[in-house]
Coordinates of C-alpha atoms in Angstrom, one line a residue:
M48 CA -65.7 37.4 101.8
I49 CA -68.5 38.0 99.4
E50 CA -71.5 39.7 101.0
K51 CA -75.0 38.9 99.6
T52 CA -77.7 41.5 99.5
S53 CA -80.4 40.9 102.0
E54 CA -84.0 41.0 100.8
N55 CA -84.9 43.4 103.6
D56 CA -82.0 45.8 102.9
T57 CA -83.5 48.7 101.0
D58 CA -80.5 51.1 101.4
S59 CA -78.7 50.7 98.1
G60 CA -75.7 52.6 99.6
N61 CA -74.8 49.6 101.8
V62 CA -74.7 47.1 98.9
I63 CA -71.3 46.2 97.4
P64 CA -72.0 44.9 93.9
V65 CA -69.8 41.9 92.9
T66 CA -69.2 40.9 89.3
L67 CA -68.2 37.3 89.0
D68 CA -66.0 37.4 85.9
A69 CA -62.5 36.4 85.0
N70 CA -60.9 39.4 86.6
F71 CA -62.6 38.6 89.9
F72 CA -61.1 35.1 90.0
F73 CA -57.8 36.3 88.7
E74 CA -57.4 38.7 91.6
R75 CA -58.4 36.0 94.1
A76 CA -55.8 33.7 92.5
V77 CA -53.1 36.3 92.9
R78 CA -54.0 36.9 96.6
S79 CA -53.8 33.1 97.1
L80 CA -50.4 33.0 95.4
D81 CA -49.1 35.8 97.7
R82 CA -50.0 33.5 100.6
F83 CA -48.5 30.4 98.9
Q84 CA -51.9 28.8 98.8
Y85 CA -51.3 27.1 95.5
D86 CA -54.4 24.9 95.6
K87 CA -56.7 27.9 96.0
A88 CA -54.8 29.8 93.4
L89 CA -55.2 27.0 90.9
K90 CA -58.9 26.7 91.6
N91 CA -59.4 30.4 91.0
F92 CA -57.3 30.4 87.8
R93 CA -59.4 27.5 86.5
K94 CA -62.6 29.6 87.2
A95 CA -61.0 32.5 85.3
V96 CA -60.4 30.1 82.3
E97 CA -64.1 29.1 82.5
Y98 CA -65.2 32.7 82.1
E99 CA -62.7 33.5 79.4
P100 CA -61.7 30.3 77.6
D101 CA -60.1 32.1 74.7
N102 CA -57.8 34.2 76.8
P103 CA -54.3 32.5 76.6
V104 CA -53.1 34.4 79.6
N105 CA -55.5 32.7 81.9
H106 CA -54.4 29.3 80.6
C107 CA -50.7 30.2 81.0
N108 CA -51.4 31.3 84.6
M109 CA -52.9 28.0 85.3
A110 CA -50.0 26.2 83.7
G111 CA -47.6 28.3 85.8
I112 CA -49.3 27.2 89.0
L113 CA -49.2 23.5 88.0
S114 CA -45.5 24.0 87.3
E115 CA -44.9 25.5 90.8
M116 CA -46.8 22.5 92.2
G117 CA -44.4 20.1 90.4
N118 CA -47.1 18.9 87.9
Y119 CA -45.0 19.6 84.9
T120 CA -46.8 17.2 82.5
A121 CA -50.2 18.8 83.2
S122 CA -48.6 22.2 82.8
N123 CA -47.2 21.3 79.4
E124 CA -50.5 19.9 78.3
I125 CA -52.1 23.3 78.9
L126 CA -49.3 25.1 77.2
T127 CA -49.5 22.8 74.2
H128 CA -53.3 23.5 74.1
V129 CA -52.6 27.3 74.0
L130 CA -50.2 26.9 71.1
E131 CA -52.4 24.5 69.1
K132 CA -55.9 25.8 69.8
I133 CA -55.8 29.4 71.1
D134 CA -52.9 31.5 70.2
P135 CA -49.9 30.0 68.2
A136 CA -48.2 33.4 68.3
M137 CA -47.8 33.1 72.1
T138 CA -44.2 32.0 71.8
E139 CA -43.3 32.3 75.5
C140 CA -45.2 29.0 75.9
H141 CA -42.2 27.3 74.4
F142 CA -40.0 28.8 77.0
Y143 CA -42.3 27.7 79.8
M144 CA -42.4 24.2 78.3
A145 CA -38.6 24.1 78.1
N146 CA -38.3 24.8 81.8
N147 CA -40.9 22.1 82.6
Y148 CA -39.0 19.6 80.5
A149 CA -35.7 20.5 82.1
N150 CA -37.3 20.0 85.6
M151 CA -38.5 16.6 84.3
E152 CA -34.9 15.9 83.2
S153 CA -36.1 15.5 79.6
F154 CA -33.2 17.5 78.3
E155 CA -33.7 16.7 74.6
E156 CA -37.3 18.0 74.7
A157 CA -36.2 21.0 76.8
E158 CA -33.6 21.9 74.1
R159 CA -36.2 21.5 71.3
S160 CA -38.6 23.8 73.1
L161 CA -36.0 26.4 74.0
V162 CA -34.6 26.5 70.4
T163 CA -38.1 27.0 69.1
Y164 CA -38.6 29.8 71.5
L165 CA -35.4 31.6 70.5
E166 CA -36.1 31.1 66.8
E167 CA -39.7 32.4 67.0
D168 CA -39.9 34.9 69.8
A169 CA -39.6 38.5 68.5
S170 CA -39.5 40.3 71.8
G171 CA -36.7 38.4 73.6
E172 CA -38.4 38.8 76.9
F173 CA -36.7 35.8 78.4
M174 CA -33.3 36.1 76.7
A175 CA -31.3 36.2 79.9
E176 CA -33.1 33.2 81.4
S177 CA -32.8 31.4 78.1
E178 CA -29.1 31.8 78.0
E179 CA -28.8 30.3 81.5
L180 CA -31.0 27.4 80.5
M181 CA -29.0 26.9 77.3
E182 CA -25.8 26.6 79.4
L183 CA -27.5 24.0 81.6
L184 CA -28.7 22.0 78.6
Q185 CA -25.3 22.1 76.9
Y186 CA -23.7 20.8 80.0
E187 CA -26.3 18.0 80.4
L188 CA -26.3 17.0 76.7
N189 CA -22.5 17.6 76.3
R190 CA -22.9 19.4 73.0
P191 CA -24.0 22.8 71.7
A192 CA -27.6 23.3 70.8
P193 CA -28.5 23.2 67.0
L194 CA -29.6 26.8 67.1
V195 CA -29.9 28.4 63.7
R196 CA -31.0 31.9 64.6
I197 CA -32.3 34.1 67.5
R198 CA -35.2 36.1 66.1
S199 CA -35.0 38.8 68.8
R200 CA -31.3 39.2 67.9
E201 CA -31.8 39.0 64.2
G202 CA -28.6 38.0 62.5
V203 CA -26.4 37.5 65.6
V204 CA -26.2 33.7 65.4
E205 CA -25.8 33.8 61.6
H206 CA -23.1 36.4 62.0
D207 CA -21.2 34.3 64.5
R208 CA -21.4 31.4 62.0
A209 CA -20.2 33.7 59.2
R210 CA -17.3 34.8 61.3
S211 CA -16.4 31.2 61.9
L212 CA -16.4 30.6 58.2
L213 CA -14.1 33.5 57.7
E214 CA -11.7 32.2 60.4
E215 CA -11.8 28.8 58.6
G216 CA -10.9 30.5 55.3
K217 CA -14.2 29.5 53.7
F218 CA -14.8 32.8 52.1
P219 CA -17.4 32.0 49.4
Q220 CA -19.7 30.4 52.1
A221 CA -19.1 33.4 54.4
V222 CA -20.1 35.8 51.6
E223 CA -23.3 33.9 50.9
L224 CA -24.3 34.0 54.6
L225 CA -23.3 37.6 55.2
E226 CA -25.3 38.8 52.2
E227 CA -28.3 37.1 53.6
I228 CA -27.8 38.8 57.0
I229 CA -27.5 42.2 55.4
A230 CA -30.5 41.7 53.2
T231 CA -32.7 41.3 56.3
S232 CA -30.7 43.6 58.7
P233 CA -29.1 46.4 56.6
D234 CA -28.0 48.3 59.7
F235 CA -25.9 45.3 60.9
L236 CA -22.6 47.1 60.5
A237 CA -20.4 44.2 61.7
A238 CA -21.8 42.1 59.0
H239 CA -21.0 44.7 56.3
N240 CA -17.4 44.9 57.6
N241 CA -16.9 41.2 57.6
L242 CA -18.5 40.9 54.1
A243 CA -16.0 43.5 52.9
L244 CA -13.1 41.4 54.4
A245 CA -14.4 38.3 52.7
Y246 CA -14.6 40.0 49.3
F247 CA -11.1 41.5 49.9
Y248 CA -9.6 38.1 50.7
M249 CA -11.1 36.8 47.5
G250 CA -9.6 39.6 45.6
R251 CA -12.9 41.4 44.7
F252 CA -11.8 44.9 45.6
A253 CA -14.8 46.8 44.1
K254 CA -17.3 44.8 46.1
A255 CA -15.2 45.1 49.3
K256 CA -15.0 48.9 48.9
E257 CA -18.8 49.1 48.3
C258 CA -19.5 47.3 51.6
L259 CA -17.2 49.7 53.5
N260 CA -18.8 52.7 52.0
E261 CA -22.1 51.5 53.3
V262 CA -20.7 51.2 56.8
L263 CA -19.1 54.6 56.8
K264 CA -22.3 56.1 55.4
Q265 CA -24.1 54.9 58.5
D266 CA -21.2 55.3 61.0
P267 CA -18.5 57.7 59.7
G268 CA -16.2 56.9 62.7
N269 CA -16.4 53.1 62.5
L270 CA -12.7 52.2 63.3
H271 CA -12.9 48.7 61.7
A272 CA -14.3 50.2 58.4
L273 CA -11.7 53.0 58.4
C274 CA -8.8 50.6 58.9
N275 CA -10.1 48.3 56.2
M276 CA -10.6 51.2 53.9
A277 CA -7.0 52.2 54.4
I278 CA -5.8 48.8 53.4
F279 CA -8.1 48.7 50.4
L280 CA -6.8 52.2 49.3
Q281 CA -3.3 51.0 49.5
Y282 CA -3.9 48.0 47.2
A283 CA -5.8 50.3 44.9
G284 CA -2.8 52.6 44.7
D285 CA -4.9 55.7 45.8
K286 CA -2.1 57.5 47.6
E287 CA -3.9 60.8 48.1
Q288 CA -6.9 59.4 49.9
L289 CA -4.7 56.9 51.8
D290 CA -2.4 59.7 53.2
S291 CA -5.4 61.7 54.4
L292 CA -7.0 58.7 56.1
L293 CA -3.6 57.6 57.6
G294 CA -3.2 61.0 59.2
M295 CA -6.4 60.5 61.0
L296 CA -5.7 56.9 62.0
E297 CA -2.1 57.6 63.3
A298 CA -3.6 60.3 65.6
T299 CA -6.1 57.8 67.0
V300 CA -5.2 56.0 70.3
P301 CA -7.8 53.2 70.6
F302 CA -8.8 52.0 74.0
H303 CA -10.6 48.6 73.6
Q304 CA -8.4 45.6 73.1
E305 CA -10.2 44.7 69.9
H306 CA -9.6 48.2 68.5
V307 CA -5.9 48.2 69.5
F308 CA -5.3 44.9 67.7
K309 CA -7.2 46.1 64.6
M310 CA -5.1 49.3 64.6
A311 CA -1.8 47.4 65.1
T312 CA -2.4 44.9 62.2
T313 CA -3.6 47.7 60.0
M314 CA -0.5 49.8 60.6
G315 CA 1.6 46.7 59.9
I316 CA -0.1 45.9 56.6
L317 CA 0.3 49.5 55.5
G318 CA 4.0 49.5 56.3
R319 CA 3.8 51.7 59.3
H320 CA 5.8 49.2 61.3
T321 CA 6.9 51.5 64.1
A322 CA 3.3 52.4 64.9
A323 CA 2.3 48.8 64.6
Y324 CA 5.1 47.8 67.1
S325 CA 3.8 50.4 69.5
H326 CA 0.3 49.0 69.4
F327 CA 1.4 45.4 69.7
R328 CA 3.6 46.3 72.7
R329 CA 0.4 47.7 74.4
L330 CA -1.4 44.4 73.8
L331 CA 1.5 42.4 75.3
K332 CA 0.9 44.2 78.6
D333 CA -2.7 42.9 78.6
E334 CA -2.7 39.7 80.7
E335 CA -5.7 38.3 78.8
V336 CA -3.7 37.9 75.6
A337 CA -0.1 38.1 76.7
G338 CA 0.2 34.3 76.5
D339 CA -0.5 34.2 72.7
A340 CA 2.5 33.1 70.7
G341 CA 1.0 34.6 67.6
L342 CA 0.9 38.0 69.2
Y343 CA 4.6 37.8 70.0
H344 CA 5.2 36.9 66.4
Y345 CA 3.2 40.0 65.3
C346 CA 5.3 42.1 67.6
A347 CA 8.5 40.5 66.4
A348 CA 7.6 41.1 62.8
A349 CA 6.8 44.8 63.5
A350 CA 10.1 45.2 65.4
S351 CA 12.1 43.4 62.7
N352 CA 10.6 45.5 60.0
S353 CA 11.4 48.6 62.0
G354 CA 15.0 47.6 62.4
L355 CA 14.6 46.8 66.1
Y356 CA 16.3 43.4 65.9
T357 CA 17.0 43.0 69.6
E358 CA 13.3 43.3 70.4
A359 CA 12.4 41.0 67.5
L360 CA 14.8 38.4 68.8
R361 CA 13.2 38.6 72.3
C362 CA 9.7 38.3 71.0
W363 CA 10.4 35.3 68.7
R364 CA 12.2 33.5 71.5
Q365 CA 9.1 34.0 73.7
A366 CA 6.9 32.8 70.9
A367 CA 9.0 29.7 70.6
K368 CA 8.6 29.0 74.4
L369 CA 4.8 29.5 74.2
D370 CA 4.4 27.4 71.0
P371 CA 7.3 24.9 70.9
E372 CA 5.7 22.7 68.2
S373 CA 5.4 25.5 65.7
A374 CA 8.2 25.9 63.1
V375 CA 7.4 29.6 62.6
P376 CA 9.4 31.2 65.5
A377 CA 12.4 28.9 64.9
F378 CA 12.4 29.7 61.2
F379 CA 12.5 33.5 61.7
L380 CA 15.0 33.2 64.6
S381 CA 17.3 31.4 62.2
Q382 CA 16.7 34.0 59.5
L383 CA 17.4 36.9 61.9
Q384 CA 20.5 35.3 63.4
Q385 CA 21.8 34.6 59.9
A386 CA 21.2 38.2 58.8
R387 CA 22.9 39.6 61.9
G388 CA 25.8 37.2 61.4
E389 CA 26.2 38.5 57.8
D390 CA 25.7 42.1 59.0
R391 CA 22.8 42.7 56.6
P392 CA 19.2 43.8 57.0
M393 CA 16.6 41.2 57.8
P394 CA 14.2 40.6 54.8
A395 CA 10.7 42.0 55.3
V396 CA 8.6 39.7 57.5
S397 CA 4.9 38.9 57.0
Y398 CA 2.6 39.4 60.0
N399 CA 0.9 36.2 59.3
Y400 CA 1.8 33.6 61.9
Q401 CA 3.0 31.0 59.4
L402 CA 6.0 30.2 57.3
P403 CA 6.5 32.1 54.1
F404 CA 4.6 30.7 51.2
Q405 CA 7.5 29.4 49.2
E406 CA 9.0 27.8 52.3
Q407 CA 5.7 26.0 52.9
L408 CA 5.7 24.7 49.3
K409 CA 9.2 23.3 49.9
Q410 CA 8.1 21.5 53.0
W411 CA 5.0 20.0 51.3
K412 CA 7.1 18.6 48.4
G413 CA 6.0 15.0 48.0
N414 CA 3.8 15.1 51.2
T415 CA 0.2 15.7 49.9
G416 CA -1.3 14.5 53.2
K417 CA 0.4 17.1 55.3
F418 CA -0.4 19.7 52.6
T419 CA -4.1 18.9 52.6
E420 CA -4.3 19.0 56.4
E421 CA -2.5 22.4 56.6
V422 CA -4.7 24.0 54.0
R423 CA -7.9 22.7 55.5
N424 CA -7.0 23.9 59.0
N425 CA -5.3 27.2 58.2
P426 CA -7.5 30.0 57.0
L427 CA -4.6 32.3 56.4
L428 CA -3.1 29.8 54.1
R429 CA -6.3 29.4 52.2
A430 CA -6.5 33.2 51.9
S431 CA -2.9 33.3 50.6
F432 CA -3.9 30.8 47.9
F433 CA -6.7 33.1 46.7
W434 CA -4.2 36.0 46.6
A435 CA -1.6 33.9 44.8
L436 CA -4.1 32.8 42.1
R437 CA -5.2 36.3 41.4
Y438 CA -2.1 38.5 42.0
G439 CA 1.0 36.2 42.2
D440 CA 3.6 35.8 39.5
S441 CA 3.3 33.0 36.9
S442 CA 5.5 30.6 38.8
T443 CA 3.6 31.0 42.0
K444 CA 0.2 30.7 40.2
L445 CA 1.4 27.5 38.6
Q446 CA 2.5 25.9 41.8
V447 CA -0.7 26.9 43.7
T448 CA -3.0 25.8 40.8
E449 CA -1.3 22.4 40.6
A450 CA -1.3 22.0 44.4
L451 CA -5.0 22.8 44.8
R452 CA -6.1 19.5 43.1
W453 CA -5.2 17.7 46.3
I454 CA -7.7 19.8 48.4
E455 CA -10.9 18.0 47.8
D456 CA -13.6 20.4 48.9
E457 CA -16.3 22.5 47.2
E458 CA -14.6 25.8 48.0
M459 CA -11.5 25.0 46.1
S460 CA -13.6 23.9 43.1
E461 CA -15.3 27.3 43.2
V462 CA -11.9 29.1 43.4
L463 CA -10.6 27.3 40.3
R464 CA -13.8 28.0 38.5
G465 CA -13.5 31.6 39.4
V466 CA -10.0 31.7 38.1
L467 CA -11.0 30.2 34.8
E468 CA -14.2 32.3 34.3
H469 CA -13.1 35.7 35.6
Q470 CA -9.4 35.8 35.0
P471 CA -8.5 33.7 32.0
L472 CA -4.9 32.4 32.2
Q473 CA -2.7 33.4 29.3
E474 CA -0.1 30.7 29.5
D475 CA -0.9 27.2 28.2
R476 CA 0.7 25.4 31.1
L477 CA -1.2 27.6 33.6
Q478 CA -4.4 26.9 31.8
E479 CA -3.6 23.2 31.7
A480 CA -2.9 23.1 35.5
A481 CA -6.2 24.9 36.3
L482 CA -8.2 22.6 34.1
F483 CA -6.4 19.5 35.4
S484 CA -6.9 20.5 39.0
L485 CA -10.6 21.2 38.5
Q486 CA -11.0 17.8 36.8
R487 CA -9.2 16.2 39.7
L488 CA -11.5 17.9 42.2
I489 CA -14.9 17.4 40.7
G490 CA -14.4 14.5 38.3
E491 CA -16.2 16.0 35.3
N492 CA -15.5 16.7 31.7
L493 CA -12.8 19.3 31.2
E494 CA -14.7 21.3 28.7
A495 CA -17.7 21.5 31.1
A496 CA -15.4 23.2 33.6
A497 CA -14.1 26.0 31.3
P498 CA -15.7 28.9 29.4
E499 CA -16.1 28.4 25.7
E500 CA -13.1 30.5 24.6
E501 CA -10.9 28.6 27.0
Q502 CA -12.1 25.3 25.6
V503 CA -10.5 26.3 22.4
Q504 CA -7.3 27.5 24.0
A505 CA -6.7 24.7 26.5
A506 CA -3.8 22.7 25.3
S507 CA -4.4 20.0 27.8
S508 CA -8.0 19.3 27.1
P509 CA -8.1 17.5 23.7
K510 CA -11.4 16.6 22.3
G511 CA -12.2 13.1 23.8
P512 CA -13.7 10.2 21.9
A513 CA -17.5 10.3 21.5
E514 CA -17.7 6.6 22.5
W515 CA -15.5 5.0 25.2
K516 CA -14.4 1.5 24.0
E517 CA -14.5 -1.6 26.1
D518 CA -10.8 -2.5 25.7
W519 CA -9.8 1.0 27.0
Q520 CA -12.0 0.6 30.1
R521 CA -10.7 -2.9 30.6
I522 CA -7.2 -1.5 31.3
I523 CA -8.5 1.0 33.8
D524 CA -10.6 -1.7 35.6
H525 CA -7.7 -4.1 35.8
T526 CA -5.2 -1.4 37.0
V527 CA -7.6 -0.2 39.7
A528 CA -8.4 -3.7 40.9
M529 CA -4.6 -4.4 41.2
M530 CA -4.1 -1.1 43.1
D531 CA -6.9 -1.9 45.5
R532 CA -5.8 -1.9 49.2
R533 CA -2.4 -0.6 48.3
Y534 CA -3.5 2.8 47.1
D535 CA -6.2 5.2 48.4
A536 CA -9.3 6.3 46.4
A537 CA -7.7 9.6 45.2
Q538 CA -4.7 7.8 43.9
K539 CA -6.8 5.3 42.0
K540 CA -8.8 8.2 40.6
D541 CA -5.6 9.7 39.3
A542 CA -4.6 6.5 37.5
E543 CA -8.0 6.6 35.8
F544 CA -7.6 10.2 34.8
I545 CA -4.1 9.7 33.4
W546 CA -5.4 6.9 31.2
K547 CA -8.3 9.0 30.0
Q548 CA -6.0 11.9 29.3
F549 CA -3.8 9.5 27.3
I550 CA -6.6 8.1 25.2
G551 CA -7.9 11.7 24.6
S552 CA -4.5 12.8 23.4
L553 CA -4.3 9.9 20.9
Y554 CA -7.8 10.2 19.6
P555 CA -8.9 9.5 16.9
D556 CA -5.7 7.5 16.2
V557 CA -5.9 5.3 19.2
P558 CA -4.1 2.0 18.6
L559 CA -5.3 -1.5 19.5
F560 CA -3.8 -2.3 22.9
R561 CA -2.6 -5.9 22.8
N562 CA -0.6 -6.2 26.0
D563 CA -3.0 -5.1 28.7
G564 CA -0.6 -6.1 31.5
G565 CA 2.1 -3.8 30.2
W566 CA -0.2 -0.8 30.0
C567 CA -1.6 -1.5 33.4
A568 CA 1.8 -1.8 35.0
A569 CA 2.9 1.5 33.3
L570 CA -0.2 3.2 34.5
E571 CA 0.3 2.1 38.1
Y572 CA 4.0 3.0 37.9
L573 CA 3.2 6.6 36.8
T574 CA 0.6 7.0 39.5
A575 CA 3.0 5.8 42.1
R576 CA 5.7 8.2 40.9
L577 CA 3.2 11.0 40.9
H578 CA 2.5 10.4 44.6
G579 CA 6.2 9.9 45.5
R580 CA 5.8 6.2 46.2
P581 CA 9.0 4.1 45.8
V582 CA 8.0 1.8 42.9
T583 CA 10.4 0.6 40.3
F584 CA 9.8 -0.6 36.8
R585 CA 10.9 -4.1 37.9
E586 CA 8.4 -4.2 40.8
A587 CA 5.6 -3.1 38.5
A588 CA 6.6 -5.6 35.8
Q589 CA 6.7 -8.5 38.3
R590 CA 3.2 -7.5 39.7
Y591 CA 1.6 -7.7 36.3
G592 CA 3.7 -10.5 34.9
V593 CA 5.3 -8.5 32.0
S594 CA 8.9 -7.5 31.1
V595 CA 10.7 -4.5 32.6
S596 CA 11.4 -3.1 29.1
M597 CA 7.7 -3.2 28.3
V598 CA 6.7 -1.3 31.4
S599 CA 9.5 1.3 30.8
R600 CA 8.5 1.7 27.1
Y601 CA 4.8 2.1 27.8
A602 CA 5.3 4.4 30.7
R603 CA 7.4 6.7 28.6
R604 CA 4.8 6.6 25.8
I605 CA 2.0 7.7 28.3
D606 CA 4.3 10.3 29.8
S607 CA 5.2 11.8 26.4
E608 CA 1.5 12.3 25.6
C609 CA 0.2 13.4 29.0
D610 CA 3.3 15.1 30.5
T611 CA 2.7 13.6 33.9
Q612 CA 5.9 15.2 35.2
G613 CA 5.2 18.3 37.2
M614 CA 1.6 17.3 38.0
L615 CA 2.5 17.7 41.7
P616 CA 4.8 20.6 42.7
G617 CA 8.3 19.3 43.1
T618 CA 8.0 15.9 41.4
D619 CA 10.9 14.9 39.3
G620 CA 9.1 13.2 36.4
L621 CA 10.5 10.4 34.4
S622 CA 13.9 11.6 33.5
P623 CA 16.5 8.8 33.0
S624 CA 18.5 10.1 36.0
T625 CA 15.5 9.6 38.4
T626 CA 14.1 6.3 37.2
N627 CA 15.3 3.0 38.8
I628 CA 15.1 0.3 36.1

């Protein structure tokens, strides 16, 4: 109750002065709220706004009362007014609006406001509530939110994305993102560790070690960095430093599941298989991960490499039960049983839960579709390709380089460019395979893909004609048109490339092509054979209305210039014993 001063009251000590300002009405509004008198509270908050129209808090209080009363539209109108006219930096308004939209079942709008709040709010005052609301919205919309970053957790969302890229084997993209994170958050140690791994998988040891040194500078006891450094030192051949670091690691007994796994894999990579086996055995006792077939393979590999064949047999059998569709446990069980039957040691087993590289190449022979799917979905396999290109022997490098042409993605183009630019290949055939694969992937001129010195060396990239003639193009067009619906786009592209390579090898002495049908039939035949399709000279001749001998003669002429045999690992080429005339 406000008491007014009486005109007859001359005793100033009995007068209670009342200042009608925003604070006065704010306090009255709060008392009304305590009594659940929302109408009175709203009235008093409105009066507070009248006294201080530029104070965003008063407006937000009024919006909050309207929301409590179920008038979500009016509440959002006030919040929008605050952001647009009074204080755009008051980011919590986006959170309040998200809740209003969710109560109105406008879930798309709610998501938009919530994402804006998370991306713009620096304090993270409503992070817990935002996570709950995000779960609700993901359930209602049946999809994850398109959240790019959380400002109050700078780098966390980006780091999760970078980790996903690493798991997918997309190392160049992961590097790019992790470098951005570190530039803005230099104390984000997990990002430094993962950047080191990405560089390591790409074979860039110096950069990888530089990243780890930064982690250990900030946190000398960081287990992930210490384990990674041990692996890097082994590959660098620094035995003295490695022995010192290993002594410390072997005396460490990690507690957290993540640290136990890191220690186990590190010991395995470093050849301390007995220690690795001990750590993997600890993990198998953890119910949370004990159903993982891959973990049983790791344990089996450690046991086998330690000579504990009975334990290895048990673990691979369990892996086979948990993952019956995988060929990995069955392969190693067969290898182990064969070794025991012949009373000889089991060959060293990789800890990667996949078939040995050469075994995979055998299985992919003639099946580019399966090969493409495997490489795209298996990050360990992609990583092994990087390693093979940089550190494998000539035979392995050649097979991998030739195979990569079938993996049509930007990353593989970058890998091949890196091989050509940073590690020039010394053998002509290896150089030829790299250039051919890159051409197959990006469809550009071979000389543009290689450094200048390699343009001179490349045996497979003859200088092409300055002008492409109409009769040369006519043969391509006719062949591709005849191949339509029976061949996919990549196979038609290969036919075009073979023909362009053929013309380039003949230039400038390119003859006049009089029998288009014969050349087209030969070109389709070679493309079909390249992809393992069962096409005979007779079938190709009938399709184009020419003689069998013409197709055979023209195909051999093209093959002699382009060497189409061996373009795909395992193809037999055009030897007389394999052709069916």
